[in-house]
């Protein structure tokens, strides 16, 4: 027998109605999936709370409570004065004591303040003549409330009609949150001021200076822009950007400043010139304008053409020749001949699309690449970390053509090979870098890295920065650490036992200047490829920091190029 629906009275609340409806939904009824869905929706606690709030508001509207009088404190004073004018009974004395108590007097004052105040919002009156002015055009009056933040919209003048139209809506801004202003809307008035004949910069100034309530008279676009879901495109910035110094930006207030290495969530690429983006980790939910990749590349190409920017593919000064692990002196480094791969560089440094990546248990560990400026002594740092935990960390054993010494073992200090084999491997691009020192060849091979990773060890290599581009592949997914020594202003403030000290522990101002220049050059040419900078105060503290980085690398997620994780 079918169960009848309950009889509802006029006083039954909405949340009670829904609760009764929920009780009538049975999974064995027709349209089972729909019934189950409705039951789950109506059983949500949050919906019940909203319904109760709705009922309280409706109850308040029906009752329309108003204060009985607006001067309770004055009435209390009159009563107290009247009581004191003659003899009082015990009840009258008690009443007088209550009426003159400070707390009760304060409550009555608050009551009067609330009773005399009008809490309805005060809005400017609607214009009476807008229909006459705009004839048959459909007009929308929009009132927005904003604080000191920008309105979150930019405008432009239509070249064909001369109308002032909304060019873009900044995601998360006041205009976007209202849902009332859309791209393509024609703007006629701002706070009652006609802007038909004003320049866009004058209109922007009116909007930026307006506080509190802003009234816009708008002719809606023929087809309003759909409110798109936020994009999930993330970019690593490869350059610094300061909107206040960019004369091309359509609105400096709407610009988003960022630094090289910042991760940007690009929420809109509708405009081919100016993207809308947010900095990941920023508490500000409003998006800002950043130059698009295409626009930034065009600007850099123009600067190269005008001679105000060096071509990124032009020859660069070599940093220091062969890598530190071959322990070359400064003189030997300057004379060493490094033969490094010459991969094609990106035309311009703008953005790199990235995604979050965390190493899975069944995946090979990521490669850890150490680069360092003069004085960093990164080979010593690498060897110390590996020696403390050889079961977990490993080093890529280099190849050499020099003869093996009596105390050395094959595959431990070096892989000892003939010159013919070394040259053949070099021709076949099997080395990430190689060079010549005292008529002997040295190099680090790709296979040496793979052999360490095959043992499920985290492989550490220290290379010249030029080798980074050949290592940044989906196979190795390198995490790049730039090690810099702490460099004082002069040698008088430097300890003789400092890690960067030269022969006999002494160091000159010339040494310090060369170390500074080395660090600057590496940062300028390769800083965009670096994931972490490690400032080396001393070997012990640097070793502890490096071990902490390696531990986090195995258990946390990091930003990597999208191409590394795409299948």
XYZ file of C-alpha atoms in Angstrom:
567
model
C 0.000 0.000 0.000
C 1.372 3.366 -1.016
C 2.129 5.601 1.905
C 0.352 8.952 1.813
C 2.244 12.239 1.953
C 1.966 13.998 5.324
C -0.399 16.899 5.689
C 1.459 20.180 6.059
C 0.074 23.100 7.991
C 0.601 26.741 7.121
C 3.053 27.121 9.989
C 5.282 24.251 8.904
C 8.787 25.521 8.299
C 10.686 24.997 5.063
C 13.362 22.818 6.649
C 10.595 20.735 8.283
C 8.903 20.372 4.904
C 12.126 19.135 3.351
C 12.676 16.743 6.238
C 9.176 15.291 5.743
C 9.785 15.030 2.019
C 13.067 13.208 2.677
C 11.262 10.685 4.862
C 8.932 9.845 1.958
C 11.759 9.085 -0.477
C 12.277 5.369 -0.774
C 15.053 3.700 -2.797
C 12.534 1.126 -4.110
C 10.367 3.806 -5.718
C 10.396 4.616 -9.425
C 13.456 6.500 -10.715
C 15.594 5.084 -7.928
C 18.704 7.111 -8.758
C 16.771 10.391 -8.727
C 15.153 9.543 -5.424
C 18.473 8.629 -3.817
C 20.006 11.810 -5.123
C 17.212 13.951 -3.693
C 17.391 12.137 -0.370
C 21.139 12.764 -0.121
C 20.729 16.442 -1.031
C 17.948 17.078 1.455
C 19.778 15.187 4.193
C 22.801 17.496 4.051
C 23.271 19.359 7.337
C 24.464 22.500 5.549
C 21.205 22.685 3.582
C 19.223 22.270 6.811
C 21.129 25.159 8.400
C 20.465 27.368 5.372
C 16.774 26.576 5.505
C 16.613 27.468 9.195
C 18.323 30.778 8.492
C 15.834 31.391 5.694
C 12.912 30.731 8.053
C 14.275 33.104 10.700
C 14.582 35.856 8.123
C 11.025 35.260 6.901
C 9.802 35.267 10.495
C 11.567 38.576 11.065
C 9.905 40.035 7.949
C 6.435 38.912 9.093
C 6.873 40.298 12.600
C 8.486 43.565 11.470
C 9.700 44.314 15.030
C 9.823 47.993 15.952
C 10.889 49.619 19.236
C 8.024 50.651 21.549
C 9.761 53.949 22.306
C 13.006 55.640 21.304
C 13.884 57.254 24.644
C 13.946 54.556 27.315
C 16.844 56.218 29.172
C 14.925 59.510 29.487
C 11.857 57.663 30.755
C 13.983 55.867 33.354
C 15.391 59.203 34.573
C 11.879 60.649 34.857
C 10.696 57.649 36.861
C 13.731 57.871 39.191
C 13.117 61.576 39.757
C 9.462 60.953 40.496
C 10.335 58.229 43.042
C 12.719 60.528 44.892
C 10.135 63.303 45.249
C 8.329 61.622 48.190
C 8.464 58.815 50.737
C 9.217 55.401 49.186
C 8.187 51.887 50.040
C 10.729 49.086 50.033
C 9.641 48.070 46.502
C 10.057 51.664 45.250
C 13.550 51.875 46.825
C 14.515 48.665 45.064
C 13.189 50.026 41.752
C 15.134 53.268 42.232
C 18.306 51.324 42.936
C 17.840 49.340 39.724
C 17.104 52.401 37.583
C 20.215 54.246 38.817
C 22.572 51.265 38.472
C 25.342 52.049 35.918
C 24.882 48.822 33.984
C 21.159 49.265 33.462
C 21.644 52.915 32.446
C 24.213 51.808 29.871
C 21.841 49.166 28.487
C 19.084 51.746 28.086
C 21.419 54.149 26.299
C 22.397 51.391 23.855
C 18.711 50.555 23.353
C 17.938 54.158 22.417
C 20.894 54.351 20.039
C 19.740 51.243 18.179
C 16.070 52.278 18.217
C 16.824 55.688 16.689
C 19.119 54.377 13.943
C 18.010 53.342 10.462
C 19.940 50.250 9.405
C 18.626 50.057 5.848
C 21.338 50.828 3.251
C 21.227 54.347 1.868
C 21.573 54.236 -1.914
C 21.490 57.124 -4.366
C 18.185 57.482 -6.206
C 17.835 55.973 -9.655
C 17.962 58.540 -12.464
C 14.555 59.345 -13.876
C 15.601 60.269 -17.391
C 17.815 57.434 -18.509
C 15.093 55.855 -20.639
C 14.593 59.129 -22.494
C 18.296 59.611 -23.031
C 18.957 56.149 -24.379
C 15.708 55.759 -26.283
C 15.020 52.085 -26.891
C 18.415 50.719 -25.745
C 18.396 48.250 -22.867
C 20.128 49.838 -19.876
C 21.487 48.195 -16.774
C 22.157 50.150 -13.582
C 24.842 48.410 -11.541
C 25.846 49.378 -8.018
C 29.086 47.898 -6.741
C 30.627 48.260 -3.312
C 34.425 48.261 -3.247
C 37.048 49.200 -0.703
C 40.539 50.442 -1.549
C 41.087 47.592 -4.012
C 40.832 48.328 -7.753
C 37.475 47.725 -9.403
C 38.979 44.818 -11.316
C 38.039 45.853 -14.851
C 39.790 47.606 -17.719
C 38.179 49.626 -20.489
C 38.903 50.612 -24.083
C 37.314 52.756 -26.766
C 35.783 50.851 -29.652
C 37.507 51.980 -32.864
C 34.364 51.613 -34.969
C 31.632 53.058 -32.739
C 33.680 55.229 -30.371
C 31.871 53.676 -27.393
C 33.694 53.001 -24.124
C 33.460 49.266 -23.508
C 34.715 46.872 -20.848
C 37.875 45.250 -22.235
C 38.468 42.619 -19.550
C 37.254 41.514 -16.140
C 39.961 40.614 -13.626
C 39.216 37.263 -12.016
C 38.517 37.638 -8.293
C 38.085 41.427 -8.436
C 35.031 43.412 -7.291
C 33.490 43.443 -10.777
C 34.026 39.703 -11.220
C 32.588 38.846 -7.807
C 29.436 40.836 -8.532
C 28.701 38.913 -11.727
C 26.999 42.062 -13.074
C 29.690 43.482 -15.370
C 30.865 41.606 -18.476
C 33.359 41.996 -21.277
C 31.824 44.005 -24.112
C 29.427 46.014 -21.913
C 29.221 49.665 -22.979
C 29.855 52.155 -20.161
C 27.769 55.371 -20.227
C 27.980 56.878 -16.712
C 30.026 56.501 -13.523
C 28.357 57.864 -10.368
C 26.084 60.053 -12.477
C 28.997 61.491 -14.519
C 28.686 61.014 -18.265
C 31.836 59.457 -19.687
C 30.818 59.318 -23.342
C 33.294 62.022 -24.374
C 36.006 61.305 -21.804
C 39.315 59.585 -22.506
C 39.828 56.060 -21.088
C 42.561 57.313 -18.727
C 40.161 59.953 -17.330
C 37.505 57.257 -16.790
C 40.028 54.963 -15.093
C 40.954 57.806 -12.751
C 37.285 58.333 -11.818
C 36.889 54.625 -11.099
C 40.080 54.349 -9.045
C 39.238 57.404 -6.944
C 35.699 56.226 -6.186
C 35.233 54.621 -2.775
C 32.295 52.772 -1.277
C 29.301 52.541 -3.605
C 29.918 52.951 -7.356
C 26.944 53.306 -9.704
C 27.525 52.348 -13.329
C 25.127 52.953 -16.180
C 25.748 50.170 -18.666
C 24.366 48.981 -21.986
C 24.839 45.203 -21.809
C 26.785 43.441 -24.516
C 24.715 41.569 -27.075
C 26.080 38.293 -25.742
C 27.409 38.338 -22.221
C 30.651 36.489 -21.544
C 30.221 33.142 -19.858
C 31.943 32.963 -16.494
C 34.604 30.389 -17.248
C 36.138 28.137 -14.680
C 39.617 29.104 -13.632
C 42.364 27.669 -15.766
C 44.680 25.053 -14.334
C 47.662 26.307 -16.352
C 50.713 27.036 -14.213
C 53.803 28.885 -15.393
C 57.223 29.407 -13.813
C 58.335 32.968 -14.456
C 61.784 33.173 -16.030
C 62.113 36.945 -15.605
C 61.244 39.731 -13.163
C 58.230 41.936 -13.877
C 57.366 45.309 -12.323
C 54.062 46.725 -13.687
C 54.856 50.284 -12.545
C 57.840 50.289 -14.921
C 55.893 48.864 -17.872
C 54.531 51.632 -20.097
C 52.676 49.155 -22.283
C 50.377 47.796 -19.570
C 46.739 48.856 -20.038
C 46.372 49.473 -16.282
C 49.347 49.618 -13.916
C 47.084 49.161 -10.882
C 45.830 45.884 -12.345
C 49.342 44.577 -13.040
C 50.744 41.617 -11.101
C 54.392 42.010 -10.054
C 56.463 38.850 -9.865
C 60.043 37.656 -9.552
C 61.967 35.090 -11.546
C 61.111 31.654 -10.181
C 57.595 32.584 -9.001
C 54.855 30.105 -9.957
C 51.892 31.800 -11.647
C 48.436 30.335 -12.128
C 47.242 31.720 -15.459
C 43.476 32.005 -15.045
C 42.723 33.568 -18.415
C 44.485 33.636 -21.796
C 41.542 35.163 -23.652
C 43.591 38.278 -24.412
C 46.581 37.330 -26.611
C 48.601 40.249 -25.225
C 47.768 40.353 -21.505
C 47.108 37.243 -19.461
C 45.371 37.207 -16.091
C 47.311 35.391 -13.414
C 47.729 34.832 -9.672
C 50.881 34.026 -7.749
C 50.676 30.550 -6.210
C 50.679 30.890 -2.435
C 49.534 34.526 -2.540
C 46.655 35.317 -0.172
C 45.223 37.856 -2.650
C 42.445 36.099 -4.583
C 42.265 38.817 -7.257
C 44.064 38.091 -10.513
C 46.404 40.615 -12.105
C 47.638 41.380 -15.608
C 50.920 39.923 -16.858
C 52.400 40.111 -20.360
C 51.597 37.031 -22.397
C 54.399 34.771 -23.596
C 53.928 35.884 -27.197
C 53.849 39.588 -26.314
C 56.925 39.350 -24.072
C 58.851 37.520 -26.797
C 57.926 40.203 -29.326
C 59.164 42.907 -26.954
C 62.462 41.111 -26.376
C 62.913 40.588 -30.130
C 62.371 44.309 -30.669
C 64.929 45.175 -27.981
C 67.480 42.900 -29.650
C 66.776 44.546 -32.990
C 67.254 48.004 -31.443
C 70.479 46.877 -29.733
C 69.232 47.345 -26.161
C 69.317 43.609 -25.354
C 71.956 40.949 -26.010
C 70.878 38.042 -28.167
C 70.453 34.999 -25.853
C 72.106 32.841 -28.528
C 75.179 35.013 -28.807
C 78.462 33.568 -27.466
C 78.884 33.919 -23.722
C 82.010 34.129 -21.675
C 82.928 30.660 -20.353
C 82.501 30.469 -16.624
C 85.518 28.489 -15.560
C 86.372 25.706 -17.982
C 86.358 22.193 -16.556
C 84.204 21.273 -13.552
C 85.434 21.476 -9.947
C 85.473 17.714 -9.297
C 88.570 17.444 -11.472
C 90.293 19.718 -8.912
C 91.896 22.136 -11.372
C 93.795 25.143 -10.103
C 92.752 28.593 -11.328
C 95.557 28.672 -13.874
C 94.768 25.163 -15.103
C 91.043 26.000 -15.294
C 91.752 28.993 -17.494
C 93.883 26.874 -19.833
C 91.611 23.816 -19.822
C 89.706 23.086 -22.994
C 86.120 22.137 -22.228
C 84.117 20.322 -24.860
C 80.507 20.636 -23.777
C 77.367 19.904 -25.760
C 75.843 22.918 -27.443
C 72.066 22.326 -27.324
C 69.768 24.932 -28.801
C 68.706 27.469 -26.200
C 65.180 28.836 -25.836
C 64.851 31.925 -27.943
C 63.745 34.048 -25.002
C 63.323 33.586 -21.267
C 59.641 34.267 -20.573
C 57.603 31.452 -18.992
C 57.883 27.686 -18.588
C 54.704 25.647 -18.113
C 55.002 23.517 -14.976
C 53.027 21.060 -12.880
C 53.341 19.424 -9.469
C 55.334 16.206 -9.393
C 56.100 13.801 -6.555
C 58.352 10.797 -6.935
C 56.454 7.513 -6.721
C 57.810 4.479 -4.860
C 58.354 2.484 -8.058
C 60.073 5.344 -9.930
C 63.783 5.982 -10.220
C 64.977 8.793 -7.935
C 65.408 12.228 -9.452
C 68.892 13.362 -10.402
C 70.389 16.009 -8.106
C 72.654 18.428 -9.954
C 75.021 20.717 -8.081
C 76.492 23.785 -9.734
C 78.678 26.255 -7.915
C 80.555 29.491 -8.296
C 84.252 29.836 -7.502
C 84.984 29.059 -3.867
C 81.933 26.843 -3.345
C 83.946 23.584 -3.340
C 80.854 21.578 -4.171
C 82.730 18.323 -4.854
C 83.837 18.267 -1.215
C 80.251 18.896 -0.106
C 78.897 16.165 -2.394
C 81.444 13.592 -1.243
C 80.774 14.307 2.434
C 77.009 13.749 2.067
C 77.511 10.515 0.122
C 80.096 9.195 2.606
C 77.627 9.644 5.490
C 74.952 7.559 3.752
C 76.397 5.501 0.855
C 73.389 3.153 0.850
C 71.051 6.006 -0.007
C 73.163 8.359 -2.126
C 75.620 7.695 -4.954
C 77.964 9.518 -7.313
C 78.393 9.137 -11.058
C 81.908 7.773 -11.471
C 83.743 9.778 -14.188
C 85.710 8.353 -17.132
C 89.376 9.153 -17.786
C 92.161 8.206 -20.197
C 94.968 8.652 -17.685
C 96.690 5.562 -16.331
C 95.348 3.961 -13.186
C 97.405 4.542 -10.037
C 98.370 1.672 -7.776
C 95.851 2.472 -5.037
C 92.934 3.098 -7.415
C 90.234 0.607 -8.386
C 88.318 0.416 -11.631
C 84.841 1.896 -11.281
C 85.541 3.457 -7.870
C 87.597 6.598 -8.434
C 87.294 6.498 -12.249
C 86.373 4.341 -15.193
C 89.716 3.931 -16.948
C 89.336 3.741 -20.730
C 91.516 4.133 -23.809
C 91.708 7.371 -25.756
C 90.068 5.704 -28.758
C 87.093 4.519 -26.668
C 86.784 7.893 -24.954
C 86.768 9.751 -28.273
C 84.200 7.337 -29.710
C 81.904 7.847 -26.724
C 82.326 11.616 -27.024
C 81.405 11.479 -30.706
C 78.282 9.501 -29.805
C 77.231 12.121 -27.198
C 77.531 9.710 -24.289
C 79.056 12.350 -21.993
C 77.164 15.155 -20.287
C 80.487 17.025 -20.213
C 84.130 16.245 -20.919
C 87.440 18.021 -21.134
C 91.171 17.702 -21.374
C 93.678 18.219 -18.555
C 97.442 17.589 -18.899
C 96.869 15.655 -22.133
C 94.376 13.312 -20.433
C 90.622 13.259 -21.081
C 88.013 13.375 -18.310
C 84.265 13.158 -18.563
C 80.991 12.154 -16.880
C 78.790 9.799 -18.858
C 75.023 9.424 -18.958
C 75.416 5.701 -18.340
C 77.296 6.384 -15.080
C 74.238 8.305 -13.824
C 71.853 5.562 -14.920
C 73.873 2.888 -13.145
C 73.508 4.743 -9.816
C 69.769 5.258 -10.313
C 69.327 1.576 -11.253
C 70.406 0.741 -7.698
C 67.532 2.957 -6.452
C 70.026 5.476 -5.140
C 69.722 9.213 -5.422
C 72.557 10.268 -7.742
C 74.466 13.504 -7.080
C 76.549 15.100 -9.837
C 78.409 18.383 -9.920
C 78.764 19.834 -13.394
C 79.500 23.044 -15.181
C 76.275 25.064 -15.614
C 76.559 24.658 -19.419
C 75.684 20.976 -18.993
C 72.301 21.712 -17.377
C 70.422 21.956 -20.647
C 71.444 18.454 -21.732
C 70.379 17.056 -18.339
C 66.959 18.700 -18.130
C 65.058 15.760 -19.638
C 62.040 13.683 -18.563
C 64.402 10.766 -17.928
C 66.439 12.481 -15.205
C 63.998 15.167 -13.940
C 66.966 16.982 -12.354
C 66.662 19.068 -9.215
C 69.273 21.810 -9.578
C 71.004 23.303 -6.535
C 73.263 26.325 -6.927
C 75.890 26.501 -4.183
C 77.393 29.895 -3.362
C 80.002 30.665 -0.714
C 79.283 33.445 1.745
C 81.527 36.220 0.417
C 82.516 39.069 2.816
C 83.182 42.604 1.638
C 86.950 42.307 2.108
C 89.557 39.651 2.980
C 90.092 41.227 6.424
C 86.651 39.977 7.445
C 87.257 36.464 6.108
C 88.539 33.535 8.168
C 91.795 31.972 6.978
C 90.136 28.565 7.158
C 87.176 29.573 5.018
C 85.999 26.960 2.463
C 86.796 29.374 -0.357
C 90.331 30.155 0.785
C 93.128 29.593 -1.693
C 96.599 28.099 -1.254
C 97.816 27.969 2.384
C 94.403 29.253 3.488
C 95.121 32.816 2.328
C 92.705 34.754 0.134
C 93.075 38.119 -1.548
C 90.647 40.840 -2.529
C 91.253 39.745 -6.114
C 90.043 36.267 -5.172
C 86.913 37.699 -3.565
C 86.145 39.818 -6.613
C 86.541 36.806 -8.907
C 84.209 34.789 -6.668
C 81.581 37.532 -6.790
C 81.802 37.770 -10.580
C 81.511 34.012 -10.904
C 78.334 33.967 -8.763
C 76.833 36.868 -10.726
C 77.515 35.258 -14.104
C 76.004 31.935 -13.070
C 72.887 33.661 -11.731
C 72.464 35.799 -14.864
C 72.955 32.975 -17.371
C 71.568 29.955 -15.528
C 69.550 31.205 -12.555
C 66.262 30.409 -14.308
C 67.234 26.707 -14.337
C 67.971 26.586 -10.589
C 65.465 25.098 -8.127
C 67.293 26.002 -4.914
C 70.161 28.288 -3.874
C 72.353 27.056 -1.008
C 74.514 29.680 0.700
C 77.557 27.935 2.115
C 78.728 29.381 5.431
C 80.845 26.347 6.284
C 81.016 22.700 5.218
C 79.153 21.326 8.241
C 76.116 23.609 8.012
C 76.014 23.326 4.214
C 76.110 19.531 4.482
C 73.205 19.539 6.953
C 71.155 21.806 4.674
C 71.896 19.673 1.615
C 70.802 16.494 3.429
C 67.562 18.230 4.450
C 66.906 19.171 0.811
C 67.527 15.596 -0.362
C 65.159 14.163 2.254
C 62.386 16.560 1.239
C 62.980 15.738 -2.419
C 62.025 12.113 -1.823
C 58.801 12.761 0.084
C 57.371 16.095 -1.151
C 55.938 17.403 -4.411
C 57.808 19.988 -6.483
C 57.114 22.060 -9.584
C 58.620 20.562 -12.748
C 58.173 21.279 -16.488
C 54.942 19.792 -17.825
C 56.873 17.923 -20.511
C 58.575 15.812 -17.824
C 55.371 14.130 -16.679
C 53.264 14.012 -19.829
C 52.807 10.567 -21.317
